[in-house]
Each structure stands twice: as C-alpha cells, then as structure tokens.
Amino acid sequence: ILIEASPEVVWGVITEPEQISRWFSDEAEVDARAGADGTLTWKPGGRGGDKEFDAIVPIRVVEAEPFRRFSFRWNHPKGAGPDENNSALVEFSLIEEADGTRLRVVESGIDAVTHDEEGKARYLGSHEHGWQKHLGEMLDYVASKPRGATR
C-alpha cells in the first residue's frame, strides 16, 4: 500500500505500541529491536472484529532496521522459541516514494504453523482478511494524523 507519510512516520505506526493499538491489535508490547520478545493482544469485540476472539499472541522481533524493515515471528507453539520450523514470519518493508511510503507486508512460513490443507486454507483465509482489514485501518489512522506529526 502507498501511505501518504514519511518512512519515519510509518516506522512509528508499525513499531510503537501506542500506535499499533490504533490499527492492528487492541494492545501491544513491542520493542523494535532484533531478538526482543513481545505480545499482541486481541480482545472479544475489539480490533479483530470477532465477538469471540480473545488472544494474547507472543511475537519475537527478527529484524528492526529503522525506516526500512521490521519483521517478527508469531504463531509458534506455547513454550517453544519461534524459528523457521514452527512459526510464521511477518515482514514490513518501507520504501520512500515521491508521494509517501510504499509499505509491503508479507506473511510467510504458514506451512510451519499448519499441519493439513484444511488448516492452511483456514489460516490463509483468516489472515488475508485480517491484513486487508488492518491495513485499511492503518491508512485511515495515518490519514487522521496531523500533517508533519511523528506520533
């Protein structure tokens, strides 16, 4: 998506807990540095839009290159450290353009968190819908910020 804001503004939107909770999860505990553990929390009837969905999802930051790249792993088994064999990877790439910042979001490694075709189809459908919804909310959130605001 193209966001009418600088990479510095978009970086804050995807890495700062108080901003993440304006477009993605209901609560966030995130430290934008490689190796940091955190959580994303969705509450029933909250940002996820599901009256039943209640989850605290552990994440581990993989890459944090300010204003360029941010990635984390999630959906790994409880009690296990996330790696390429047991978790999905979410990657945000920021590219400065004349009209703002091109943000590319890729979630990969789904085969590592699902164990059959039905589970994979459910995961893909749920996450494709979720990312579309949340990225739309991100665009609305950034558009509502005063011009020149960094927070």
PDB file of C-alpha atoms in Angstrom, residues 54-129:
ATOM      1  CA  ASP A  54      -9.629 -13.444  22.644  1.00  0.00           C
ATOM      2  CA  ALA A  55      -5.885 -13.946  22.229  1.00  0.00           C
ATOM      3  CA  ILE A  56      -2.524 -12.894  23.568  1.00  0.00           C
ATOM      4  CA  VAL A  57      -0.076 -13.745  20.805  1.00  0.00           C
ATOM      5  CA  PRO A  58       3.655 -13.903  21.622  1.00  0.00           C
ATOM      6  CA  ILE A  59       5.982 -12.437  18.998  1.00  0.00           C
ATOM      7  CA  ARG A  60       9.736 -12.244  18.566  1.00  0.00           C
ATOM      8  CA  VAL A  61      11.292  -9.425  16.554  1.00  0.00           C
ATOM      9  CA  VAL A  62      13.607 -10.766  13.839  1.00  0.00           C
ATOM     10  CA  GLU A  63      14.705  -7.570  12.085  1.00  0.00           C
ATOM     11  CA  ALA A  64      14.425  -3.926  13.067  1.00  0.00           C
ATOM     12  CA  GLU A  65      16.139  -1.608  10.622  1.00  0.00           C
ATOM     13  CA  PRO A  66      14.611   1.819  11.333  1.00  0.00           C
ATOM     14  CA  PHE A  67      12.609   3.355   8.500  1.00  0.00           C
ATOM     15  CA  ARG A  68      13.321   0.375   6.180  1.00  0.00           C
ATOM     16  CA  ARG A  69      12.448  -3.090   7.570  1.00  0.00           C
ATOM     17  CA  PHE A  70      10.666  -4.624  10.525  1.00  0.00           C
ATOM     18  CA  SER A  71       9.808  -8.286  10.946  1.00  0.00           C
ATOM     19  CA  PHE A  72       8.601 -10.648  13.625  1.00  0.00           C
ATOM     20  CA  ARG A  73       7.724 -14.307  14.102  1.00  0.00           C
ATOM     21  CA  TRP A  74       4.452 -15.463  15.616  1.00  0.00           C
ATOM     22  CA  ASN A  75       2.060 -18.401  15.970  1.00  0.00           C
ATOM     23  CA  HIS A  76       4.689 -20.756  17.377  1.00  0.00           C
ATOM     24  CA  PRO A  77       3.824 -23.498  19.908  1.00  0.00           C
ATOM     25  CA  LYS A  78       3.418 -22.369  23.501  1.00  0.00           C
ATOM     26  CA  GLY A  79       6.667 -22.782  25.422  1.00  0.00           C
ATOM     27  CA  ALA A  80       8.812 -23.021  22.284  1.00  0.00           C
ATOM     28  CA  GLY A  81      11.071 -20.339  20.870  1.00  0.00           C
ATOM     29  CA  PRO A  82       9.960 -19.241  17.386  1.00  0.00           C
ATOM     30  CA  ASP A  83      12.047 -20.258  14.384  1.00  0.00           C
ATOM     31  CA  GLU A  84      11.553 -21.024  10.687  1.00  0.00           C
ATOM     32  CA  ASN A  85      10.313 -24.539  11.527  1.00  0.00           C
ATOM     33  CA  ASN A  86       7.471 -23.619  13.891  1.00  0.00           C
ATOM     34  CA  SER A  87       6.273 -20.055  13.241  1.00  0.00           C
ATOM     35  CA  ALA A  88       5.096 -17.626  10.590  1.00  0.00           C
ATOM     36  CA  LEU A  89       7.190 -14.589   9.654  1.00  0.00           C
ATOM     37  CA  VAL A  90       5.599 -11.167   9.158  1.00  0.00           C
ATOM     38  CA  GLU A  91       7.788  -8.712   7.216  1.00  0.00           C
ATOM     39  CA  PHE A  92       7.170  -4.995   6.749  1.00  0.00           C
ATOM     40  CA  SER A  93       9.272  -3.272   4.063  1.00  0.00           C
ATOM     41  CA  LEU A  94       9.205   0.524   3.768  1.00  0.00           C
ATOM     42  CA  ILE A  95      10.272   2.250   0.547  1.00  0.00           C
ATOM     43  CA  GLU A  96      10.255   6.029   0.280  1.00  0.00           C
ATOM     44  CA  GLU A  97       8.468   7.355  -2.807  1.00  0.00           C
ATOM     45  CA  ALA A  98       7.620  10.851  -4.009  1.00  0.00           C
ATOM     46  CA  ASP A  99       4.069  10.647  -2.608  1.00  0.00           C
ATOM     47  CA  GLY A 100       4.926   8.945   0.679  1.00  0.00           C
ATOM     48  CA  THR A 101       5.986   5.464   1.747  1.00  0.00           C
ATOM     49  CA  ARG A 102       5.288   2.200  -0.033  1.00  0.00           C
ATOM     50  CA  LEU A 103       4.617  -0.406   2.649  1.00  0.00           C
ATOM     51  CA  ARG A 104       4.844  -4.053   1.671  1.00  0.00           C
ATOM     52  CA  VAL A 105       3.613  -6.658   4.150  1.00  0.00           C
ATOM     53  CA  VAL A 106       4.372 -10.341   3.627  1.00  0.00           C
ATOM     54  CA  GLU A 107       3.413 -13.181   5.951  1.00  0.00           C
ATOM     55  CA  SER A 108       5.278 -16.397   5.128  1.00  0.00           C
ATOM     56  CA  GLY A 109       6.050 -19.741   6.715  1.00  0.00           C
ATOM     57  CA  ILE A 110       2.422 -20.755   7.027  1.00  0.00           C
ATOM     58  CA  ASP A 111       3.294 -24.418   6.404  1.00  0.00           C
ATOM     59  CA  ALA A 112       5.272 -24.315   9.671  1.00  0.00           C
ATOM     60  CA  VAL A 113       2.163 -23.423  11.719  1.00  0.00           C
ATOM     61  CA  THR A 114      -0.486 -25.517   9.972  1.00  0.00           C
ATOM     62  CA  HIS A 115      -0.463 -29.261   9.614  1.00  0.00           C
ATOM     63  CA  ASP A 116      -3.025 -30.025   6.924  1.00  0.00           C
ATOM     64  CA  GLU A 117      -4.612 -28.443   3.870  1.00  0.00           C
ATOM     65  CA  GLU A 118      -7.807 -27.544   5.718  1.00  0.00           C
ATOM     66  CA  GLY A 119      -5.828 -25.781   8.459  1.00  0.00           C
ATOM     67  CA  LYS A 120      -3.728 -23.969   5.873  1.00  0.00           C
ATOM     68  CA  ALA A 121      -6.827 -22.797   3.993  1.00  0.00           C
ATOM     69  CA  ARG A 122      -8.401 -21.547   7.244  1.00  0.00           C
ATOM     70  CA  TYR A 123      -5.213 -19.724   8.265  1.00  0.00           C
ATOM     71  CA  LEU A 124      -4.779 -18.125   4.824  1.00  0.00           C
ATOM     72  CA  GLY A 125      -8.412 -17.013   4.637  1.00  0.00           C
ATOM     73  CA  SER A 126      -8.403 -15.586   8.148  1.00  0.00           C
ATOM     74  CA  HIS A 127      -5.077 -13.784   7.794  1.00  0.00           C
ATOM     75  CA  GLU A 128      -5.732 -12.443   4.273  1.00  0.00           C
ATOM     76  CA  HIS A 129      -8.991 -10.957   5.538  1.00  0.00           C
TER      77      HIS A 129
END
